[in-house]
Short mmCIF file of C-alpha atoms in Angstrom, two decimals:
data_model
loop_
_atom_site.label_atom_id
_atom_site.label_comp_id
_atom_site.label_asym_id
_atom_site.label_seq_id
_atom_site.Cartn_x
_atom_site.Cartn_y
_atom_site.Cartn_z
CA MET A 680 -0.02 0.05 -0.07
CA ASP A 681 1.24 3.48 -0.89
CA ARG A 682 1.24 5.34 2.36
CA SER A 683 1.90 8.77 0.68
CA ARG A 684 -1.56 8.59 -0.80
CA THR A 685 -3.32 7.47 2.24
CA PRO A 686 -4.02 10.98 3.88
CA ALA A 687 -5.53 12.33 0.61
CA ARG A 688 -7.68 9.16 0.19
CA ILE A 689 -9.00 9.54 3.85
CA ARG A 690 -9.84 13.26 3.20
CA ARG A 691 -11.67 12.49 0.06
CA ALA A 692 -13.60 9.66 1.75
CA SER A 693 -14.24 11.90 4.76
CA ARG A 694 -15.74 14.74 2.48
CA ARG A 695 -17.93 12.22 0.55
CA ARG A 696 -19.24 10.78 3.84
CA THR A 697 -19.83 14.16 5.31
CA GLY A 698 -21.93 15.10 2.31
CA LEU A 699 -23.97 12.02 2.86
CA LEU A 700 -24.91 12.80 6.49
CA ALA A 701 -27.91 14.94 5.91
CA SER A 702 -29.54 12.21 3.66
CA LEU A 703 -28.54 9.52 6.05
CA ALA A 704 -29.41 11.09 9.30
CA ALA A 705 -33.03 9.99 9.46
CA ALA A 706 -32.04 6.37 8.48
CA LEU A 707 -29.30 6.16 10.88
CA THR A 708 -31.40 7.57 13.67
CA ALA A 709 -34.06 4.88 13.01
CA ALA A 710 -31.30 2.26 12.82
CA PHE A 711 -29.69 3.18 16.14
CA ALA A 712 -33.19 3.14 17.66
CA GLY A 713 -33.29 -0.56 16.82
CA ALA A 714 -35.40 -0.17 13.63
CA PRO A 715 -34.33 -2.07 10.39
CA PRO A 716 -32.70 0.02 7.72
CA ALA A 717 -35.18 1.70 5.50
CA GLN A 718 -33.05 1.05 2.33
CA ALA A 719 -32.66 -2.20 0.53
CA GLU A 720 -28.91 -1.31 -0.05
CA THR A 721 -26.72 -1.01 3.02
CA PRO A 722 -25.47 2.59 3.18
CA PRO A 723 -21.84 3.31 3.29
CA PRO A 724 -20.04 4.20 6.65
CA ALA A 725 -21.30 7.48 8.00
CA ALA A 726 -18.97 9.93 9.56
CA VAL A 727 -19.82 10.47 13.34
CA SER A 728 -18.21 12.14 16.33
CA CYS A 729 -15.49 9.98 17.65
CA PRO A 730 -15.50 8.85 21.48
CA ALA A 731 -13.97 11.46 23.72
CA GLU A 732 -10.80 9.36 24.03
CA LEU A 733 -10.14 9.95 20.42
CA ASP A 734 -11.32 13.56 20.02
CA GLY A 735 -9.05 15.19 17.47
CA LYS A 736 -7.09 12.01 16.96
CA ALA A 737 -9.23 10.24 14.38
CA THR A 738 -12.19 10.19 12.01
CA CYS A 739 -14.91 7.74 13.07
CA TYR A 740 -17.60 6.09 11.20
CA THR A 741 -20.66 3.88 12.04
CA GLY A 742 -23.07 1.73 10.04
CA GLN A 743 -24.85 -1.49 9.60
CA ASP A 744 -23.70 -4.37 7.47
CA THR A 745 -25.69 -6.47 5.07
CA HIS A 746 -26.55 -9.08 7.91
CA GLY A 747 -27.77 -6.41 10.20
CA ALA A 748 -24.73 -6.09 12.49
CA TYR A 749 -23.89 -2.51 13.58
CA TYR A 750 -20.15 -1.58 13.38
CA ALA A 751 -17.73 1.17 14.19
CA ILE A 752 -14.65 2.22 12.46
CA ALA A 753 -11.85 4.72 13.33
CA VAL A 754 -9.03 5.92 11.08
CA PRO A 755 -6.30 7.93 12.97
CA GLU A 756 -5.17 11.19 11.67
CA HIS A 757 -1.60 9.80 11.42
CA TRP A 758 -2.51 6.35 10.21
CA ASN A 759 0.29 3.75 10.06
CA GLY A 760 -1.44 1.97 7.21
CA SER A 761 -2.38 -1.11 9.27
CA LEU A 762 -5.80 -2.13 10.72
CA VAL A 763 -6.87 -3.90 13.95
CA VAL A 764 -10.19 -5.74 13.53
CA HIS A 765 -11.77 -6.36 17.03
CA ALA A 766 -13.89 -9.10 18.14
CA HIS A 767 -15.78 -8.36 21.38
CA GLY A 768 -16.56 -10.63 24.32
CA GLY A 769 -19.81 -11.69 25.94
CA PRO A 770 -21.89 -12.95 24.38
CA ASP A 771 -24.48 -10.23 24.87
CA LEU A 772 -27.95 -11.75 25.15
CA GLY A 773 -30.15 -9.13 23.42
CA THR A 774 -32.13 -10.43 20.40
CA GLY A 775 -30.66 -8.05 17.77
CA SER A 776 -27.42 -6.15 17.07
CA ASP A 777 -26.50 -3.55 19.72
CA PRO A 778 -25.60 -0.30 17.98
CA ALA A 779 -23.97 1.00 21.05
CA ARG A 780 -21.61 -2.04 21.51
CA SER A 781 -19.12 -1.29 18.83
CA VAL A 782 -18.83 2.29 19.64
CA ASP A 783 -18.29 1.54 23.33
CA ASP A 784 -15.67 -1.08 22.28
CA LEU A 785 -13.92 1.67 20.08
CA ALA A 786 -13.63 3.93 23.29
CA ARG A 787 -12.42 1.10 25.31
CA TRP A 788 -9.71 -0.02 22.76
CA SER A 789 -8.80 3.52 21.77
CA VAL A 790 -5.29 2.70 22.73
CA MET A 791 -4.99 0.91 19.28
CA VAL A 792 -5.99 4.08 17.47
CA LYS A 793 -3.68 6.17 19.55
CA GLU A 794 -0.90 3.86 18.34
CA GLY A 795 -1.67 4.65 14.80
CA TYR A 796 -3.74 1.68 13.80
CA ALA A 797 -7.15 1.93 12.00
CA TRP A 798 -9.80 0.05 14.00
CA ALA A 799 -12.90 -1.75 12.98
CA GLY A 800 -15.41 -3.72 15.19
CA SER A 801 -18.72 -5.38 14.66
CA SER A 802 -21.51 -5.67 17.25
CA TYR A 803 -22.43 -8.94 15.54
CA ARG A 804 -25.81 -9.57 13.91
CA ARG A 805 -27.64 -10.60 16.97
CA GLY A 806 -27.05 -11.41 20.66
CA GLY A 807 -26.61 -14.86 21.98
CA TYR A 808 -24.18 -17.55 21.43
CA GLY A 809 -22.67 -18.12 18.07
CA THR A 810 -18.80 -18.10 17.68
CA ARG A 811 -18.79 -18.97 13.95
CA MET A 812 -21.44 -16.20 13.38
CA ALA A 813 -19.40 -13.69 15.28
CA ALA A 814 -16.35 -14.60 13.43
CA GLU A 815 -18.16 -14.21 10.00
CA ASP A 816 -19.34 -10.78 11.25
CA THR A 817 -15.80 -9.92 12.29
CA GLU A 818 -14.63 -10.81 8.81
CA ASN A 819 -17.49 -8.81 7.27
CA VAL A 820 -16.38 -5.60 8.90
CA ARG A 821 -12.80 -6.13 7.63
CA ARG A 822 -14.16 -6.52 4.12
CA LEU A 823 -16.30 -3.46 4.68
CA PHE A 824 -13.31 -1.39 5.76
CA VAL A 825 -11.28 -2.60 2.65
CA GLY A 826 -14.13 -1.67 0.30
CA ASN A 827 -14.38 1.85 1.63
CA PHE A 828 -10.94 2.81 2.76
CA GLY A 829 -8.46 0.43 0.68
CA LYS A 830 -6.44 -2.43 1.64
CA PRO A 831 -4.32 -1.87 4.82
CA ARG A 832 -0.74 -2.68 4.74
CA ARG A 833 -1.19 -5.28 7.39
CA THR A 834 -4.38 -6.58 9.18
CA PHE A 835 -4.52 -7.95 12.74
CA VAL A 836 -7.56 -9.63 14.48
CA HIS A 837 -7.76 -8.83 18.21
CA GLY A 838 -10.21 -10.72 20.41
CA GLN A 839 -10.99 -10.20 24.15
CA SER A 840 -12.59 -12.61 26.51
CA TRP A 841 -15.17 -14.79 24.46
CA GLY A 842 -13.99 -12.60 21.64
CA GLY A 843 -10.68 -14.41 22.18
CA ASP A 844 -12.37 -17.56 21.08
CA VAL A 845 -14.10 -15.57 18.20
CA ALA A 846 -10.79 -14.24 17.03
CA ALA A 847 -9.09 -17.55 17.31
CA LYS A 848 -11.90 -19.03 15.08
CA VAL A 849 -11.15 -16.07 12.64
CA VAL A 850 -7.52 -17.37 12.56
CA GLU A 851 -8.54 -20.76 11.82
CA VAL A 852 -11.26 -20.12 9.29
CA TYR A 853 -9.93 -16.97 7.37
CA GLY A 854 -6.20 -16.88 8.58
CA ARG A 855 -4.34 -18.81 6.00
CA ARG A 856 -0.85 -17.94 5.08
CA GLY A 857 -0.88 -15.08 2.55
CA GLY A 858 -4.74 -14.47 3.41
CA PRO A 859 -6.32 -11.37 4.72
CA TYR A 860 -4.94 -11.53 8.42
CA ASP A 861 -1.31 -11.15 9.22
CA GLY A 862 -1.37 -11.90 12.87
CA ALA A 863 -3.80 -12.25 15.93
CA LEU A 864 -3.70 -10.78 19.48
CA LEU A 865 -5.91 -12.73 21.98
CA THR A 866 -6.27 -11.12 25.33
CA SER A 867 -8.02 -12.57 28.38
CA GLY A 868 -9.29 -15.30 26.08
CA VAL A 869 -11.75 -18.06 26.72
CA LEU A 870 -9.73 -20.34 24.66
CA GLY A 871 -10.96 -23.73 25.99
CA GLY A 872 -13.82 -23.73 23.50
CA GLY A 873 -17.53 -24.21 24.14
CA SER A 874 -17.57 -27.98 24.83
CA ARG A 875 -15.18 -27.70 27.71
CA GLY A 876 -14.76 -24.13 28.40
CA TYR A 877 -17.81 -23.84 30.63
CA ASP A 878 -17.53 -26.98 32.60
CA TYR A 879 -16.75 -25.12 35.74
CA ARG A 880 -20.01 -23.21 35.41
CA VAL A 881 -21.71 -26.47 34.93
CA ASP A 882 -20.33 -27.53 38.23
CA LEU A 883 -21.34 -24.19 39.69
CA ARG A 884 -24.99 -24.55 38.62
CA VAL A 885 -25.35 -28.01 40.23
CA VAL A 886 -23.32 -27.33 43.28
CA TYR A 887 -25.18 -23.97 43.80
CA GLN A 888 -28.55 -25.77 43.61
CA TYR A 889 -27.54 -28.52 46.03
CA TYR A 890 -26.92 -26.01 48.70
CA CYS A 891 -29.43 -23.30 47.94
CA HIS A 892 -32.47 -24.99 46.60
CA ASN A 893 -33.92 -21.70 45.18
CA MET A 894 -33.32 -21.85 41.39
CA PRO A 895 -35.88 -23.40 41.09
CA ARG A 896 -37.47 -23.36 44.56
CA PRO A 897 -39.35 -26.48 45.64
CA THR A 898 -42.58 -24.67 45.11
CA GLU A 899 -41.85 -23.63 41.47
CA PRO A 900 -41.91 -25.70 38.29
CA GLN A 901 -38.94 -27.92 38.18
CA TYR A 902 -36.45 -28.35 35.30
CA PRO A 903 -33.11 -30.03 34.63
CA LEU A 904 -30.24 -27.80 35.65
CA TRP A 905 -28.39 -28.19 32.35
CA GLN A 906 -31.19 -25.92 30.86
CA GLY A 907 -29.65 -23.00 32.86
CA LEU A 908 -33.09 -21.73 33.52
CA ARG A 909 -36.63 -22.80 32.56
CA ALA A 910 -37.38 -21.78 29.02
CA ASP A 911 -40.37 -19.59 30.01
CA SER A 912 -38.98 -18.21 33.27
CA THR A 913 -39.35 -14.49 34.03
CA LEU A 914 -36.36 -14.48 36.41
CA THR A 915 -34.29 -11.44 36.00
CA THR A 916 -30.70 -10.58 36.91
CA ALA A 917 -32.04 -8.65 39.88
CA GLY A 918 -34.00 -11.70 40.90
CA LEU A 919 -30.83 -13.98 40.66
CA ARG A 920 -28.85 -11.64 42.74
CA ALA A 921 -31.63 -11.70 45.41
CA ARG A 922 -31.66 -15.43 45.50
CA LEU A 923 -27.81 -15.69 45.73
CA GLN A 924 -27.96 -13.23 48.47
CA GLU A 925 -30.72 -15.11 50.35
CA CYS A 926 -28.62 -18.33 50.21
CA THR A 927 -25.17 -17.06 50.68
CA GLY A 928 -25.20 -13.45 51.93
CA TYR A 929 -22.45 -12.94 49.37
CA ALA A 930 -23.10 -9.07 49.15
CA SER A 931 -23.07 -8.73 52.91
CA ALA A 932 -20.03 -8.27 55.21
CA PRO A 933 -19.00 -11.57 56.74
CA GLN A 934 -20.16 -10.43 60.18
CA GLU A 935 -23.61 -9.83 58.77
CA ARG A 936 -24.04 -13.31 57.26
CA THR A 937 -25.97 -16.07 59.06
CA ALA A 938 -24.07 -19.21 59.94
CA LEU A 939 -25.86 -21.05 57.12
CA GLN A 940 -25.17 -18.42 54.61
CA GLN A 941 -21.52 -18.50 55.53
CA HIS A 942 -21.42 -22.36 55.28
CA ASN A 943 -23.08 -22.35 51.90
CA LEU A 944 -20.84 -19.76 50.45
CA ASP A 945 -17.67 -21.38 51.71
CA ASP A 946 -18.71 -24.75 50.22
CA ILE A 947 -19.81 -23.42 46.97
CA LEU A 948 -16.50 -21.50 46.53
CA ALA A 949 -14.23 -24.28 47.75
CA VAL A 950 -15.90 -26.83 45.47
CA THR A 951 -16.05 -24.72 42.23
CA GLY A 952 -12.98 -22.80 42.55
CA VAL A 953 -14.93 -19.55 41.47
CA PRO A 954 -13.61 -16.47 43.06
CA GLU A 955 -15.91 -14.80 45.56
CA ARG A 956 -16.01 -11.46 43.77
CA THR A 957 -17.02 -12.99 40.45
CA LEU A 958 -19.46 -15.53 41.92
CA GLU A 959 -22.48 -13.71 40.64
CA SER A 960 -21.27 -13.20 37.10
CA HIS A 961 -20.37 -16.84 36.72
CA LEU A 962 -23.83 -17.80 38.09
CA ARG A 963 -25.45 -15.43 35.54
CA PHE A 964 -23.70 -17.22 32.69
CA ALA A 965 -24.54 -20.68 34.13
CA VAL A 966 -28.32 -19.59 34.15
CA PHE A 967 -28.99 -17.12 31.64
CA THR A 968 -26.28 -17.86 28.84
CA PHE A 969 -26.91 -21.65 29.36
CA ARG A 970 -30.42 -20.92 28.58
CA ASP A 971 -29.62 -19.20 25.48
CA ILE A 972 -27.25 -22.02 24.37
CA VAL A 973 -29.71 -24.78 25.14
CA ARG A 974 -33.05 -23.13 24.30
CA ASP A 975 -32.29 -20.93 21.38
CA ARG A 976 -29.15 -22.37 19.93
CA LEU A 977 -29.47 -26.10 20.33
CA GLY A 978 -33.34 -26.53 20.18
CA GLY A 979 -33.60 -27.83 23.82
CA ARG A 980 -30.75 -30.38 23.48
CA ASN A 981 -28.25 -30.76 26.25
CA PRO A 982 -24.50 -30.19 25.40
CA PHE A 983 -23.40 -30.46 29.05
CA SER A 984 -22.40 -33.26 31.41
CA ASN A 985 -21.21 -33.81 34.88
CA GLN A 986 -21.15 -37.65 34.83
CA GLY A 987 -17.95 -39.07 36.35
CA VAL A 988 -17.08 -35.90 38.14
CA ARG A 989 -16.30 -36.20 41.79
CA TYR A 990 -16.69 -32.94 43.72
CA SER A 991 -14.40 -32.17 46.57
CA GLY A 992 -13.47 -29.45 49.03
CA SER A 993 -16.85 -29.15 50.94
CA HIS A 994 -17.61 -29.78 54.57
CA ASP A 995 -19.22 -33.20 53.51
CA ASP A 996 -18.12 -34.35 50.04
CA LYS A 997 -19.85 -37.79 50.43
CA ALA A 998 -23.30 -36.06 50.93
CA LEU A 999 -22.57 -33.65 48.09
CA ASN A 1000 -21.67 -36.33 45.59
CA ALA A 1001 -24.73 -38.35 46.60
CA GLY A 1002 -27.07 -35.47 46.42
CA VAL A 1003 -25.92 -33.24 43.58
CA GLU A 1004 -27.95 -33.37 40.13
CA ARG A 1005 -26.27 -35.53 37.55
CA PHE A 1006 -26.93 -35.65 33.84
CA GLY A 1007 -25.24 -36.69 30.48
CA ALA A 1008 -25.05 -34.72 27.32
CA ASP A 1009 -26.81 -35.26 24.03
CA PRO A 1010 -24.04 -36.19 21.55
CA THR A 1011 -25.60 -34.23 18.77
CA ALA A 1012 -25.65 -31.09 21.09
CA VAL A 1013 -22.00 -31.67 22.05
CA ARG A 1014 -21.11 -31.96 18.26
CA ASP A 1015 -22.94 -28.76 17.41
CA LEU A 1016 -21.48 -26.71 20.26
CA SER A 1017 -18.10 -28.25 19.50
CA TYR A 1018 -18.26 -27.36 15.72
CA ASP A 1019 -19.30 -23.88 16.52
CA SER A 1020 -16.73 -22.98 19.19
CA ASP A 1021 -13.97 -25.53 19.74
CA LEU A 1022 -10.64 -24.77 18.30
CA THR A 1023 -8.64 -27.31 16.07
CA GLY A 1024 -5.31 -25.58 16.36
CA LYS A 1025 -5.00 -25.10 12.59
CA VAL A 1026 -3.06 -21.93 12.75
CA ALA A 1027 -0.82 -20.54 9.93
CA ILE A 1028 -0.06 -16.95 11.14
CA PRO A 1029 1.65 -15.46 14.24
CA VAL A 1030 -0.67 -15.53 17.41
CA LEU A 1031 0.23 -13.44 20.55
CA THR A 1032 -1.73 -13.92 23.71
CA MET A 1033 -1.87 -11.96 26.99
CA HIS A 1034 -3.51 -13.07 30.09
CA ALA A 1035 -3.79 -11.84 33.65
CA ILE A 1036 -2.57 -14.68 35.94
CA ASP A 1037 -5.30 -13.96 38.54
CA ASP A 1038 -8.15 -13.48 35.95
CA PRO A 1039 -11.22 -14.12 37.95
CA THR A 1040 -13.51 -14.84 34.94
CA ALA A 1041 -11.55 -16.55 32.23
CA PHE A 1042 -9.01 -18.43 34.23
CA VAL A 1043 -5.60 -18.39 33.10
CA GLU A 1044 -5.57 -22.03 32.56
CA HIS A 1045 -7.55 -21.36 29.46
CA GLU A 1046 -4.07 -20.47 27.96
CA ALA A 1047 -2.89 -23.98 28.82
CA ALA A 1048 -5.78 -25.41 26.87
CA TYR A 1049 -4.84 -23.34 23.95
CA LEU A 1050 -1.22 -24.24 24.04
CA ALA A 1051 -2.28 -27.94 24.22
CA THR A 1052 -4.56 -27.50 21.24
CA LEU A 1053 -1.81 -25.96 19.05
CA ARG A 1054 0.73 -28.68 20.20
CA GLY A 1055 -1.77 -31.31 19.39
CA ALA A 1056 -2.07 -29.74 15.98
CA HIS A 1057 1.71 -29.25 15.56
CA ARG A 1058 1.22 -25.71 15.11
CA ASP A 1059 2.57 -24.17 18.52
CA ARG A 1060 5.47 -22.67 16.63
CA HIS A 1061 3.05 -19.91 15.65
CA LEU A 1062 2.16 -19.02 19.30
CA VAL A 1063 3.75 -16.72 21.95
CA GLN A 1064 1.99 -16.38 25.19
CA THR A 1065 2.49 -13.59 27.83
CA PHE A 1066 1.18 -13.32 31.34
CA THR A 1067 0.86 -10.42 33.75
CA HIS A 1068 0.46 -10.03 37.48
CA GLU A 1069 -3.00 -8.48 37.13
CA SER A 1070 -6.27 -9.60 38.59
CA GLU A 1071 -8.82 -8.28 36.25
CA HIS A 1072 -10.44 -9.89 33.38
CA SER A 1073 -10.79 -7.20 30.74
CA ALA A 1074 -9.05 -4.16 32.15
CA LEU A 1075 -5.43 -4.76 31.55
CA SER A 1076 -2.82 -2.07 31.27
CA ASP A 1077 -2.94 0.23 28.16
CA ALA A 1078 0.76 0.23 28.01
CA GLU A 1079 0.69 -3.60 27.74
CA TYR A 1080 -1.93 -3.48 25.05
CA ALA A 1081 0.09 -1.04 23.01
CA ASN A 1082 3.25 -3.11 23.71
CA SER A 1083 1.50 -6.21 22.55
CA ILE A 1084 0.30 -4.98 19.17
CA ALA A 1085 3.66 -3.39 18.56
CA ALA A 1086 5.36 -6.85 19.49
CA LEU A 1087 2.98 -8.63 17.22
CA ASP A 1088 3.45 -6.12 14.34
CA GLY A 1089 7.29 -6.53 14.70
CA TRP A 1090 6.94 -10.32 14.55
CA VAL A 1091 4.94 -10.09 11.35
CA ARG A 1092 7.22 -7.47 9.62
CA THR A 1093 10.46 -8.99 10.47
CA GLY A 1094 9.80 -12.64 10.88
CA ARG A 1095 11.67 -12.72 14.18
CA LYS A 1096 9.62 -14.38 16.79
CA PRO A 1097 9.61 -12.52 20.21
CA THR A 1098 9.80 -14.12 23.57
CA PRO A 1099 7.87 -13.30 26.78
CA ARG A 1100 11.11 -11.89 28.07
CA THR A 1101 11.73 -9.40 25.06
CA ILE A 1102 8.03 -8.40 25.19
CA ALA A 1103 8.19 -7.76 28.89
CA ASP A 1104 11.35 -5.67 28.33
CA SER A 1105 9.88 -3.59 25.58
CA CYS A 1106 6.87 -2.45 27.71
CA ALA A 1107 8.82 0.40 29.54
CA ALA A 1108 8.81 2.59 26.44
CA PHE A 1109 5.07 2.46 26.09
CA ASP A 1110 4.48 2.94 29.82
CA ARG A 1111 6.26 6.37 29.54
CA VAL A 1112 3.36 7.18 27.34
CA TYR A 1113 0.53 5.69 29.07
CA ALA A 1114 1.73 5.51 32.70
CA THR A 1115 -0.53 2.48 33.42
CA GLY A 1116 2.14 0.00 34.44
CA CYS A 1117 4.00 -3.07 33.08
CA PHE A 1118 3.22 -6.21 35.06
CA TYR A 1119 4.68 -9.04 32.94
CA ASP A 1120 5.97 -12.32 34.52
CA PRO A 1121 8.02 -13.74 31.67
CA ASP A 1122 8.74 -16.94 33.64
CA PHE A 1123 5.10 -17.84 34.26
CA HIS A 1124 3.64 -21.02 32.90
CA PRO A 1125 -0.05 -21.98 33.81
CA ALA A 1126 -0.87 -25.43 34.97
CA SER A 1127 -3.14 -27.69 32.90
CA TYR A 1128 -6.65 -26.83 32.25
CA ALA A 1129 -7.65 -30.00 34.13
CA SER A 1130 -5.81 -28.79 37.19
CA ARG A 1131 -8.46 -26.05 37.54
CA VAL A 1132 -11.56 -27.57 35.89
CA ARG A 1133 -12.62 -31.10 36.50
CA PRO A 1134 -12.35 -32.92 33.30
CA ARG A 1135 -15.05 -35.06 31.90
CA PRO A 1136 -14.21 -38.51 30.46
CA GLY A 1137 -12.21 -37.99 27.47
CA GLY A 1138 -11.52 -34.40 28.29
CA LEU A 1139 -7.75 -34.68 28.62
CA ARG A 1140 -6.86 -34.76 25.12
CA TRP A 1141 -6.47 -31.69 22.94
CA PRO A 1142 -7.72 -30.16 20.57
CA ALA A 1143 -11.28 -30.83 21.71
CA MET A 1144 -12.08 -30.88 17.96
CA THR A 1145 -9.65 -32.14 15.40
CA ALA A 1146 -9.32 -30.69 11.98
CA ALA A 1147 -10.50 -34.01 10.56
CA GLN A 1148 -13.60 -33.91 12.75
CA GLU A 1149 -14.29 -30.28 11.80
CA LYS A 1150 -13.99 -31.22 8.10
CA ARG A 1151 -16.35 -34.27 8.37
CA TRP A 1152 -18.95 -32.18 10.38
CA SER A 1153 -18.74 -29.43 7.82
CA ARG A 1154 -20.15 -31.66 5.13
CA THR A 1155 -23.31 -32.51 7.33
CA ASP A 1156 -26.22 -30.28 6.82
CA GLY A 1157 -27.46 -28.63 9.98
CA VAL A 1158 -24.38 -29.12 11.99
CA GLY A 1159 -23.40 -26.22 14.26
CA ILE A 1160 -25.30 -23.11 15.60
CA ALA A 1161 -27.33 -21.10 13.28
CA PRO A 1162 -26.42 -17.46 12.59
#
């Protein structure tokens, strides 16, 4: 790409889109209110005010793609010619595409734009689970960027949280050597895949019910716990918090809890390994997101199992294991969830990961699962993993994010693979700009996924879905999760 022509191209594009604003205003207002686009043809990106973090630093655009997914784009005033395509986490559970999501993500990841990269992110065409759908929408926004602003010099995909799984799927589906993506940055990624990555939440769901007996209550219609929540239940997140508080007193100071509440809380945390500060968020996933997966994506079939699992760490493990609800998975549901979200390790481009060692949501052992997946596919030469002494899931240091994308870019440009040590050493230069700290531990290696999450029978072998299985399943009509 000829960088000398880029600023003129951007200015011409900006003038064209500014001229369209008056005619598009009504349509965009309706779209951002949740109404479908009035035109049969999708309008081009419309220039909008940038988030405050990028005021005066970039030109920003929003729009909606042909599948109905809202998106946001930013082109920095001093563009380095490369693009970061962002895959967001979640999944959000709204029925349609959320127009605010991609704009919020742009503000959150403004560090990429400040570093000179153009940025594009999709809100995905709908809420709810669907890794391949989200990967396709991520690829769609890349194509949309190219169609409107030209082919970038280099293109990187960045995924955060569940978006790490989405971006890893982008790498496997679209990231062939010489293809549209040059590298991937996966941060705080849920990299164990769908068929195993939520087993600890399966365990939380059944252990919680054993102690609390309130989701459902004995007086309410009963349902198997693998459903997450009864299909027609009107329980809200506020209602879930109230029931969790009733049983465990989790929101109260320890001295304000009853003895039974403290006993329940202690056993739930000890058995599941879920941190106390994220207990509610994990339970929300095991209730509401499980319902989405089972009811809305798998037609009521069960992809989860806790057969063969022995729970330990409670005051009475014998009683717990005798009384906890048990169930086995429907093999077709496992197949469909696996095809949608498990990873084969079929990687052909550089992949850099960054993960907080004390991540309370996507445990750092997800990185061990990803390494085992790439090793199982004999592709681990394409992977560098970094770890930081931080304790948040999605709020790592801006200096580290800037350092990570620079390290990935350098790897792609030069062909020289960095090490955790060289990446840690290069962070100080970025911290002089962002002053958010560098917390790398280049000597850290996570324990196996099975050390943190109780494996199911057959769950010690990686990848969870082989490339051969993926190829075979792809030839069967109806396999996977519908967009």
